C-alpha cells in the first residue's frame, strides 16, 4: 500500500502551496498588470471589438445558410408585431365607427358597434402591450453566441456550433471561475478592511480610509464582472446636498454608480451582512422592515440626511423594481417630495454582450449574478444629467415625471407611465373606472373632454 | 431546459395553423413568442390570470368579455391553436390569398365571423340570442356607475326596438348583422399584423 499512499501524500502537501501560487499569479495578471498596462493599450476595447466582429460574422453565416437551405429565420421584428394607429380619443374613435353622427343630440346615442372599439383595443393589447414587454429580456438583432438568447436563432451550421461551443468553453471554463475568484477575494478583503477601519478612533482618518476601502471594493466587483463602463458628463456628478435618482435594471446598478462616486444607500433589511460592515465605517440610512412602511418616517430621515452637508448623496431607484432597460417606468413620488436638489443619472446597458436585466420572477439573485459572470461582458454607459429642482407650482408627481422624461431622453429609453409594481399587484379599479367614465360621457353626448385616450396609464395616488 | 424543448413549435404545427388561420410563417413564430411570454406557468396554455396580468387589458371595460372569447365553453385553459384561432378573427380581410376560395368554410376573418365575435361579446350565455338582460349587463360593464339604471334601461329598450324585427324581444345574429350592415366592420375589427 506504500506505493499508493505516497503520491497522494505528496499531492496533498503540494496542493495548498500550488493553489496559492496559482491564485496570486492570476490576481497579479488580472488586476495589477492591466492597471499598469492600461496606459499602453486598452485590453477592454480590443476585447469588445473582437467580440463585435465575431457576432457580425455569425449573423452573416446564418443569413448565408438560411438562403442556401431556404429555411425561415426568425428575425425579431424590433418594430413590433402589429402596426398601431396613433391613438384617437375615445370619443373620436367611437363616433367615427357609428357612421354619420350629428354633434348635437339630446338623447344618449348607443350603437351596437360601440363594442368594436373596446374589442380592437383589447385584442391589440393581448398581442402587443407596452407593459409586459418591459419585463423580459430584450430581443437581439443578431445572435451573440449565448444559449440564453438563442430562442429565436437555431444553430444551423456546423461552424456556428463549433463557435458556440468554443465560446461556452471560454465562458464557463475560463472567465467564470476567474471572475468568481476575483469577486470572492474582493468581498473578503473589503469586509476585513472595512471592519478594521471601523475600529479607528479618529473620525476624519476613518471616513477617508473607509472611502478608499469602499472604492477598492467596488473596483474589485467591477473587474469581476468585466464591466466596461463609460461615464459621461462627469461635471454633473451628484454633490452632498441632494439625492441621486437613476433607472433600475439590476442590483449591479449600485456597484456601477458607486464605482465612480460615494453614495449613501437606503437599506430595507436585505443583503444584511455586507451592509452591516459598511454601516460601521460610513453613514448609511438603515431601516427596519416595519419602518419602511411609514412614509413620513422615511421622508423625515431622508431629509435629515440631505440637510447634513457632510454626508454623501443618497442613491434612490424610484421605479421600485427592475425593468429591462428598454424603457423607464413610473417614478414613485416619495423621494421627490423632500424638496431637495435631484441629480438624475441615466444608465444604459448594451445587450449584445450580456443581458443585465434581473428578471426576479424567473431566477433569484445568485443565479442572476452567475448569469452576469458567464456573459461576455457588461458594457454600459452612465450619463450624469444636470441637477433638477422642483419648480413653482409643480407637485411631486409632475416633478417626478419631468425627471423621468429627462432620463429616458438621455439614455434613449421609452418613457412609460405604468407603475412597475403592477407586475405583481393588480391594476387599480380606479383606472378602469376612468375608462368607463369616458365612455359614459361619449354616450351621453358631452363633448368637453377632447384629449382623453384609452390605454394611457393613469396616475395613481 | 427540458420544459423549453417541449414548448418549441414544430414545422408541421406551423403549417397547420397557417392553413387554418391564414397567418404567415413569421407572424406565427412571433405570436408564439408572445404566447410563451404571457404563459408564466410555462405549461403550454394560458389561463385567465395570464391575460389579466396585462394592465391595458385589465383596465378595458370589456376586458373580461374579451378574455372569455378565447376560452371554449367550460374550459379554463387555452392552448396556442385556440389562441391563434381567436386572433385570426382580427386579421384584415384584404390579407386573404386567392386560394382560400378552394376551402369550403369561409376564412376565420370573414365579415360574418368578425361580426360573430362581436355578437358573442353581448351573448353572455351563448344561446345565440341577445336578451334585454344581457344587453343591460354589457352596457353596465361599459359605463360603470356613471349612468342610472333607468337611463340604461331605456337605452337598452330602444336598441332592441330598433333591431328586433322578429318581435321576440331578443336580438338574433341575423338581426345583429342587419343593424350593422352599413358599418365598416373590416377596418374596425382588424389589426394590422406586420409581416
XYZ file of C-alpha atoms in Angstrom:
656
model
C 0.000 0.000 0.000
C 3.010 2.255 0.340
C 3.192 3.000 -3.369
C -0.461 4.043 -3.290
C -0.298 6.443 -0.373
C 2.985 8.104 -1.289
C 1.887 10.070 -4.422
C -1.348 11.252 -2.803
C 0.539 12.323 0.303
C 2.868 14.371 -1.810
C -0.044 15.844 -3.722
C -1.866 16.811 -0.575
C 1.179 18.614 0.683
C 1.723 20.389 -2.567
C -1.915 21.336 -3.273
C -2.305 24.279 -0.928
C 1.043 25.723 -1.933
C 0.275 25.216 -5.594
C -3.184 26.710 -5.431
C -1.993 29.776 -3.564
C 0.702 30.335 -6.158
C -1.778 29.984 -8.992
C -4.198 32.272 -7.231
C -1.672 35.006 -6.605
C -0.384 34.803 -10.170
C -3.845 35.149 -11.612
C -4.596 38.035 -9.282
C -1.488 39.799 -10.459
C -2.273 39.120 -14.107
C -5.856 40.239 -13.882
C -5.668 43.294 -11.699
C -2.257 44.792 -11.327
C -0.926 44.185 -14.790
C -3.911 45.679 -16.644
C -3.854 48.630 -14.281
C -0.238 49.238 -15.193
C -0.521 48.356 -18.847
C -3.815 50.215 -19.197
C -1.825 53.236 -20.128
C -0.248 51.402 -23.045
C -3.143 49.631 -24.620
C -6.711 49.130 -23.631
C -7.493 45.447 -23.325
C -11.162 46.087 -22.927
C -11.747 47.926 -26.186
C -9.784 45.248 -28.011
C -11.934 42.553 -26.404
C -15.159 44.354 -27.252
C -14.152 44.973 -30.843
C -13.136 41.342 -31.343
C -16.463 40.161 -29.980
C -18.399 42.504 -32.238
C -16.525 41.233 -35.281
C -17.338 37.662 -34.287
C -21.030 38.489 -33.886
C -21.106 40.121 -37.311
C -19.520 37.072 -38.848
C -22.065 34.870 -37.051
C -25.030 36.720 -38.483
C -23.517 36.641 -41.973
C -23.059 32.896 -41.639
C -26.640 32.450 -40.541
C -28.008 34.572 -43.359
C -25.969 32.715 -45.954
C -27.006 29.373 -44.565
C -30.665 30.368 -44.492
C -30.544 31.487 -48.128
C -28.891 28.252 -49.170
C -31.308 25.946 -47.421
C -34.377 28.154 -47.871
C -35.154 27.949 -44.197
C -37.025 30.584 -42.319
C -35.002 32.537 -39.857
C -36.975 34.269 -37.233
C -35.797 37.850 -37.463
C -37.167 39.578 -34.409
C -39.182 42.438 -35.716
C -37.972 45.178 -33.462
C -40.730 47.441 -34.699
C -43.330 45.228 -33.056
C -45.860 42.600 -34.033
C -48.622 44.929 -35.111
C -48.866 48.393 -36.555
C -50.795 50.565 -34.191
C -52.507 53.691 -35.404
C -51.860 56.838 -33.392
C -54.397 56.644 -30.559
C -57.583 58.595 -31.189
C -59.577 59.948 -28.343
C -62.289 57.595 -27.166
C -64.905 59.946 -28.490
C -63.405 60.241 -31.958
C -62.891 56.529 -32.214
C -66.408 55.545 -31.203
C -68.284 58.232 -33.042
C -66.190 57.506 -36.094
C -67.463 53.922 -36.041
C -71.098 54.784 -35.842
C -71.118 56.357 -39.257
C -72.807 59.713 -39.510
C -73.255 61.473 -36.218
C -74.544 64.906 -35.562
C -72.782 66.869 -32.879
C -75.967 67.917 -31.215
C -78.119 65.197 -29.834
C -80.129 65.322 -26.702
C -80.734 61.619 -26.285
C -77.934 59.188 -25.372
C -76.641 57.626 -28.545
C -75.684 53.992 -28.267
C -74.724 51.821 -31.194
C -74.177 48.108 -31.035
C -70.948 48.717 -32.900
C -69.505 50.575 -29.900
C -68.049 47.298 -28.684
C -65.774 47.186 -31.719
C -63.542 49.844 -30.250
C -63.048 48.025 -26.964
C -62.614 44.737 -28.788
C -59.914 46.074 -31.017
C -58.001 47.789 -28.237
C -58.338 44.733 -26.035
C -57.027 42.277 -28.600
C -54.277 44.705 -29.594
C -53.120 44.767 -26.005
C -53.178 40.959 -25.867
C -50.932 40.758 -28.905
C -48.601 43.584 -28.015
C -48.747 45.743 -24.912
C -46.104 48.131 -23.702
C -46.015 46.870 -20.122
C -45.250 43.132 -20.208
C -42.638 43.744 -22.897
C -40.558 45.536 -20.306
C -40.156 42.547 -18.042
C -38.485 40.043 -20.289
C -35.004 40.112 -21.743
C -34.593 42.338 -24.762
C -34.512 40.659 -28.140
C -31.288 40.971 -30.078
C -30.888 41.721 -33.730
C -28.238 39.074 -34.214
C -27.172 36.161 -32.104
C -24.391 36.757 -29.602
C -23.434 33.112 -29.132
C -25.117 32.777 -25.755
C -27.597 29.948 -25.307
C -29.882 32.106 -23.252
C -30.541 34.447 -26.167
C -30.760 31.550 -28.574
C -34.504 31.010 -28.501
C -35.049 32.621 -31.854
C -31.841 31.709 -33.613
C -31.480 27.964 -34.068
C -27.903 26.979 -34.796
C -27.992 25.873 -38.358
C -24.454 25.153 -39.360
C -21.531 23.175 -38.082
C -19.255 26.206 -37.937
C -21.732 28.000 -35.690
C -21.970 25.043 -33.361
C -18.201 24.892 -33.126
C -18.001 28.605 -32.470
C -20.704 28.399 -29.878
C -19.117 25.506 -28.011
C -15.782 27.306 -28.084
C -17.494 30.305 -26.591
C -19.119 28.090 -23.990
C -15.778 26.646 -23.029
C -14.155 30.032 -22.699
C -17.007 31.496 -20.726
C -17.596 28.697 -18.280
C -14.110 27.259 -18.152
C -12.004 30.365 -18.075
C -13.977 33.524 -17.461
C -16.454 32.336 -14.866
C -14.023 30.733 -12.384
C -11.673 33.710 -12.639
C -14.473 36.153 -12.085
C -15.867 34.257 -9.137
C -12.444 34.091 -7.566
C -11.970 37.811 -8.051
C -15.345 38.552 -6.529
C -14.692 36.364 -3.513
C -11.267 37.929 -2.981
C -12.667 41.384 -3.381
C -15.550 40.938 -0.987
C -13.361 39.185 1.549
C -10.777 41.957 1.502
C -13.489 44.572 1.670
C -15.139 43.018 4.711
C -11.879 42.630 6.572
C -10.568 46.104 5.832
C -13.921 47.724 6.401
C -14.275 46.170 9.840
C -10.715 47.188 10.721
C -11.292 50.769 9.647
C -14.461 50.852 11.731
C -12.340 50.491 14.837
C -10.226 53.568 14.204
C -10.796 56.344 16.751
C -10.167 59.419 14.628
C -13.254 60.305 12.572
C -11.501 62.143 9.755
C -8.996 59.400 9.140
C -11.752 56.843 9.452
C -14.017 58.420 6.871
C -11.146 58.979 4.447
C -9.931 55.409 4.758
C -13.416 53.980 4.556
C -13.969 55.826 1.297
C -10.792 54.308 -0.115
C -11.786 50.860 1.089
C -15.208 51.208 -0.489
C -13.740 52.283 -3.794
C -11.352 49.349 -3.714
C -14.229 47.002 -3.052
C -16.210 48.366 -5.957
C -13.215 48.223 -8.280
C -12.855 44.550 -7.455
C -16.514 43.919 -8.179
C -16.356 45.781 -11.458
C -13.356 43.754 -12.555
C -15.033 40.554 -11.528
C -17.942 41.276 -13.841
C -15.787 42.574 -16.664
C -17.893 45.688 -16.602
C -16.812 48.182 -19.235
C -18.355 51.440 -18.148
C -18.275 54.786 -19.884
C -19.095 57.732 -17.673
C -20.407 60.808 -19.482
C -20.717 64.386 -18.272
C -18.823 63.847 -15.056
C -19.041 67.529 -14.246
C -22.637 66.897 -13.215
C -21.708 64.389 -10.540
C -24.017 64.483 -7.531
C -22.979 66.720 -4.656
C -23.608 66.309 -0.974
C -26.789 68.323 -0.841
C -29.256 66.185 -2.685
C -30.422 62.780 -3.786
C -29.376 60.867 -6.835
C -32.027 59.037 -8.846
C -31.396 56.508 -11.566
C -33.282 53.952 -13.640
C -33.079 50.402 -12.335
C -32.199 47.316 -14.302
C -30.227 45.104 -11.944
C -28.772 45.242 -8.439
C -25.390 45.751 -10.137
C -26.525 49.328 -10.890
C -25.432 50.186 -7.368
C -21.913 48.911 -7.965
C -21.654 50.654 -11.296
C -22.613 54.002 -9.853
C -20.660 53.636 -6.620
C -17.554 52.817 -8.604
C -17.296 56.443 -9.599
C -18.612 58.348 -6.593
C -19.515 57.644 -2.997
C -23.192 57.319 -2.182
C -25.237 56.618 0.876
C -27.784 53.968 0.401
C -31.132 53.199 1.829
C -31.396 49.652 3.097
C -34.602 47.876 3.833
C -33.282 44.806 5.574
C -31.895 42.784 2.678
C -28.268 41.962 1.831
C -27.532 42.203 5.515
C -24.005 41.117 6.124
C -22.180 43.311 3.635
C -24.157 46.358 4.558
C -23.661 45.907 8.269
C -19.939 46.103 7.621
C -20.494 49.249 5.595
C -22.518 50.939 8.287
C -19.739 50.856 10.794
C -17.400 52.770 8.571
C -19.581 55.303 6.771
C -23.020 56.803 7.170
C -25.856 54.925 5.543
C -29.521 55.053 6.225
C -30.801 51.860 7.732
C -34.434 50.999 8.152
C -36.106 48.185 9.970
C -38.687 46.380 7.904
C -41.551 47.911 9.826
C -40.238 51.420 9.411
C -40.176 51.144 5.628
C -43.961 51.298 5.557
C -44.092 54.566 7.455
C -43.735 57.110 4.661
C -43.399 60.078 6.978
C -40.573 58.492 8.900
C -38.771 57.642 5.674
C -39.195 61.168 4.350
C -38.005 62.640 7.645
C -34.874 60.535 7.780
C -34.072 61.253 4.139
C -34.432 64.998 4.552
C -32.322 64.910 7.718
C -29.588 63.126 5.852
C -29.766 65.529 2.943
C -29.610 68.560 5.234
C -26.298 67.352 6.636
C -23.819 68.612 4.078
C -21.041 66.300 5.163
C -22.960 63.199 4.262
C -22.840 61.751 0.790
C -25.810 61.980 -1.570
C -28.431 59.288 -1.227
C -28.883 56.899 -4.102
C -32.502 56.078 -4.875
C -34.149 53.988 -7.555
C -37.646 55.471 -7.786
C -39.030 52.796 -10.125
C -39.056 50.398 -7.223
C -38.393 47.357 -9.388
C -36.020 46.114 -12.067
C -37.040 46.956 -15.619
C -35.421 45.513 -18.713
C -33.603 48.707 -19.772
C -35.739 49.339 -22.830
C -37.989 51.776 -21.001
C -38.417 53.759 -17.819
C -41.450 53.091 -15.637
C -43.295 55.418 -13.317
C -41.182 57.064 -10.635
C -42.539 56.821 -7.104
C -43.091 60.309 -5.804
C -41.743 59.675 -2.284
C -38.195 60.850 -2.901
C -39.371 63.857 -4.877
C -41.456 65.240 -2.054
C -38.492 66.130 0.124
C -37.810 69.282 -1.819
C -34.063 68.998 -2.270
C -31.948 69.003 -5.418
C -32.283 65.895 -7.543
C -29.318 64.621 -9.538
C -30.645 62.317 -12.281
C -28.420 59.595 -13.666
C -29.219 57.512 -16.754
C -27.794 54.011 -17.170
C -27.947 52.115 -20.445
C -26.615 48.603 -20.921
C -25.518 47.213 -24.264
C -27.489 43.970 -24.577
C -25.189 42.408 -27.151
C -22.564 41.379 -24.628
C -24.776 40.064 -21.886
C -28.257 40.695 -20.618
C -28.099 42.740 -17.440
C -31.800 42.655 -16.605
C -32.739 40.825 -13.396
C -35.981 39.012 -14.076
C -36.848 38.442 -10.434
C -39.836 36.260 -11.257
C -37.691 33.856 -13.235
C -34.494 33.475 -11.258
C -33.058 34.571 -7.947
C -30.181 36.895 -7.182
C -27.421 34.271 -7.077
C -28.401 32.825 -10.421
C -28.588 36.316 -11.833
C -25.047 37.065 -10.683
C -23.820 33.804 -12.163
C -25.502 34.668 -15.456
C -23.807 38.022 -15.482
C -20.467 36.484 -14.703
C -20.815 33.977 -17.512
C -21.738 36.534 -20.170
C -19.128 38.079 -22.401
C -19.010 41.404 -20.585
C -21.249 44.069 -19.121
C -20.934 47.108 -21.319
C -22.811 50.159 -20.186
C -22.953 53.924 -20.382
C -23.681 56.199 -17.471
C -24.821 59.749 -18.066
C -24.818 62.306 -15.266
C -27.605 64.761 -16.005
C -27.594 68.336 -14.735
C -29.310 68.772 -11.355
C -33.034 69.480 -11.263
C -35.161 71.271 -8.733
C -38.866 71.365 -8.200
C -40.351 74.389 -9.899
C -43.052 76.772 -8.719
C -46.476 75.275 -8.961
C -45.184 71.810 -9.731
C -46.256 68.996 -7.467
C -44.170 65.943 -6.645
C -45.739 63.759 -9.319
C -45.126 66.283 -12.097
C -41.571 66.790 -10.905
C -41.005 63.031 -10.898
C -42.363 62.773 -14.432
C -40.110 65.582 -15.594
C -37.031 63.866 -14.182
C -38.140 60.569 -15.684
C -38.553 62.154 -19.115
C -35.069 63.645 -18.907
C -33.516 60.292 -18.008
C -35.440 58.470 -20.732
C -34.440 61.022 -23.357
C -30.767 60.854 -22.422
C -30.472 57.096 -22.495
C -32.779 56.530 -25.451
C -35.406 54.643 -23.447
C -39.169 54.651 -23.841
C -40.930 56.821 -21.283
C -43.885 54.888 -19.827
C -46.403 55.918 -17.227
C -47.202 52.424 -15.957
C -46.284 51.579 -12.387
C -43.633 48.879 -12.262
C -45.326 47.399 -9.218
C -48.132 46.198 -11.475
C -46.066 43.192 -12.408
C -47.025 41.743 -9.041
C -50.050 43.727 -7.968
C -53.386 44.090 -9.705
C -54.311 47.215 -11.565
C -56.314 49.649 -9.501
C -60.022 49.639 -10.284
C -59.858 53.401 -10.489
C -58.171 53.185 -13.874
C -60.942 51.021 -15.280
C -63.500 53.381 -13.791
C -61.841 56.204 -15.685
C -62.386 54.399 -18.985
C -65.992 53.727 -18.096
C -66.485 57.377 -17.249
C -65.054 58.454 -20.584
C -67.369 56.147 -22.445
C -70.391 57.341 -20.480
C -69.574 60.887 -21.433
C -69.498 59.921 -25.098
C -72.736 58.046 -24.702
C -74.492 60.949 -23.065
C -73.246 63.310 -25.697
C -70.867 65.525 -23.739
C -68.058 66.928 -25.850
C -65.876 68.655 -23.245
C -63.086 66.106 -22.947
C -61.134 66.105 -26.195
C -57.821 64.696 -25.154
C -58.566 61.510 -23.277
C -57.136 58.370 -24.720
C -57.798 54.722 -23.976
C -54.716 52.894 -22.897
C -52.875 55.792 -21.314
C -51.774 54.619 -17.881
C -53.365 56.811 -15.286
C -51.507 58.488 -12.477
C -52.082 56.541 -9.320
C -52.486 58.181 -5.994
C -34.086 23.160 -20.195
C -36.414 20.208 -20.579
C -39.563 22.286 -20.433
C -38.196 24.610 -23.109
C -37.876 21.752 -25.592
C -41.497 20.747 -25.186
C -42.728 24.245 -25.909
C -40.856 24.692 -29.164
C -43.114 24.956 -32.174
C -42.764 22.219 -34.780
C -42.854 22.927 -38.508
C -45.921 20.715 -39.058
C -47.853 22.631 -36.447
C -46.898 25.915 -38.059
C -48.161 24.643 -41.421
C -51.448 23.516 -39.903
C -52.003 26.840 -38.177
C -51.104 28.613 -41.412
C -53.794 26.706 -43.278
C -56.391 27.187 -40.601
C -55.851 30.844 -39.804
C -54.067 32.362 -42.786
C -51.197 33.888 -40.773
C -47.767 33.839 -42.375
C -44.861 31.798 -41.037
C -43.084 34.720 -39.422
C -46.300 36.045 -37.901
C -46.947 32.656 -36.310
C -43.461 32.417 -34.807
C -43.685 35.924 -33.470
C -47.113 35.328 -31.963
C -45.760 32.150 -30.447
C -43.056 34.211 -28.729
C -45.785 36.431 -27.389
C -47.816 33.406 -26.248
C -44.876 31.957 -24.324
C -44.055 35.281 -22.733
C -47.616 35.518 -21.421
C -47.533 31.906 -20.238
C -45.997 32.446 -16.810
C -46.706 28.912 -15.678
C -44.820 27.530 -18.705
C -47.342 24.737 -19.225
C -48.141 25.476 -22.861
C -51.537 27.014 -22.135
C -52.851 30.338 -20.955
C -55.255 30.785 -18.072
C -57.499 33.748 -17.378
C -54.983 35.102 -14.854
C -52.306 35.211 -17.537
C -54.494 37.553 -19.578
C -55.446 39.685 -16.604
C -51.803 40.370 -15.945
C -51.777 42.700 -18.934
C -52.603 46.098 -17.421
C -54.024 47.568 -20.641
C -56.455 44.699 -20.834
C -57.313 44.895 -17.155
C -58.453 48.490 -17.485
C -60.504 47.772 -20.608
C -64.179 47.848 -19.571
C -64.897 44.789 -21.686
C -61.643 43.087 -20.692
C -63.333 40.104 -19.064
C -65.614 39.531 -22.060
C -62.662 39.633 -24.454
C -60.721 37.181 -22.311
C -63.744 34.923 -22.266
C -63.852 34.866 -26.039
C -60.558 32.986 -26.073
C -61.778 30.158 -23.878
C -64.045 27.488 -25.339
C -67.200 26.619 -23.449
C -66.452 25.458 -19.935
C -62.675 25.370 -20.243
C -60.063 27.202 -18.203
C -57.042 26.850 -20.421
C -56.395 27.888 -23.980
C -53.542 26.370 -25.969
C -51.679 28.010 -28.807
C -54.028 26.690 -31.512
C -57.045 28.139 -29.746
C -55.186 31.394 -29.163
C -54.366 31.709 -32.864
C -57.856 30.724 -33.919
C -59.340 33.590 -31.917
C -56.701 36.076 -33.055
C -57.363 35.076 -36.658
C -60.714 36.845 -36.438
C -58.796 40.113 -36.373
C -56.764 39.610 -39.493
C -57.542 42.189 -42.160
C -59.762 40.759 -44.864
C -57.556 42.133 -47.658
C -54.767 39.877 -46.409
C -56.515 36.754 -47.640
C -54.922 34.890 -50.502
C -56.929 33.967 -53.510
C -56.710 30.239 -52.966
C -58.824 30.396 -49.825
C -61.793 30.069 -52.142
C -60.860 26.417 -52.500
C -61.830 25.607 -48.912
C -65.450 25.035 -48.143
C -65.558 27.098 -44.998
C -65.253 30.863 -45.041
C -61.974 32.061 -43.534
C -61.930 32.966 -39.849
C -61.585 36.644 -40.619
C -64.577 36.923 -42.944
C -67.044 39.691 -42.256
C -69.568 37.236 -40.882
C -67.059 35.688 -38.492
C -65.906 39.077 -37.271
C -69.494 40.025 -36.561
C -69.965 36.756 -34.739
C -67.058 37.656 -32.451
C -68.758 40.950 -31.642
C -72.086 39.176 -31.186
C -70.510 36.898 -28.597
C -69.470 39.976 -26.611
C -73.132 40.558 -25.906
C -74.384 36.994 -25.814
C -73.318 36.064 -22.287
C -74.957 32.637 -22.064
C -74.057 31.643 -25.632
C -77.624 30.827 -26.644
C -77.331 32.761 -29.924
C -79.694 35.464 -28.720
C -79.050 38.785 -27.035
C -81.713 39.273 -24.417
C -82.541 42.580 -22.725
C -80.790 41.435 -19.565
C -77.618 40.550 -21.402
C -77.599 43.871 -23.193
C -78.088 45.656 -19.878
C -75.206 43.755 -18.297
C -72.829 44.594 -21.099
C -73.891 48.215 -21.080
C -73.301 48.314 -17.330
C -69.788 46.948 -17.916
C -69.059 49.705 -20.394
C -70.402 52.669 -18.429
C -69.616 51.651 -14.869
C -71.502 53.671 -12.266
C -71.925 56.791 -14.328
C -75.404 56.181 -15.765
C -78.537 55.397 -13.793
C -80.442 52.134 -14.115
C -83.436 53.873 -15.680
C -81.437 55.603 -18.362
C -79.563 52.425 -19.143
C -82.837 50.539 -19.310
C -84.281 52.969 -21.804
C -81.138 52.784 -23.943
C -81.417 49.011 -23.978
C -85.103 49.100 -24.811
C -84.588 51.491 -27.683
C -81.734 49.443 -29.095
C -83.782 46.249 -29.028
C -86.747 48.012 -30.535
C -84.668 49.250 -33.468
C -83.002 45.923 -34.101
C -85.633 43.341 -33.292
C -87.576 42.720 -36.470
C -88.960 39.352 -35.432
C -90.627 40.745 -32.341
C -89.392 38.140 -29.848
C -87.741 40.717 -27.582
C -84.251 39.408 -28.311
C -81.689 40.162 -30.990
C -80.664 37.180 -33.068
C -77.465 37.005 -35.061
C -79.193 37.838 -38.347
C -80.856 40.891 -36.842
C -77.491 41.899 -35.409
C -75.908 41.647 -38.850
C -78.701 43.708 -40.364
C -78.190 46.526 -37.845
C -74.512 46.686 -38.651
C -74.752 46.280 -42.400
C -73.545 49.831 -43.015
C -70.684 49.684 -40.575
C -67.155 49.254 -41.871
C -66.504 46.056 -39.937
C -63.461 45.140 -41.966
C -61.403 48.046 -40.673
C -62.811 48.476 -37.192
C -62.390 44.838 -36.269
C -58.956 44.344 -37.785
C -55.436 44.574 -36.503
C -52.566 45.203 -38.903
C -50.180 42.351 -38.234
C -46.724 43.150 -39.555
C -45.063 40.637 -41.851
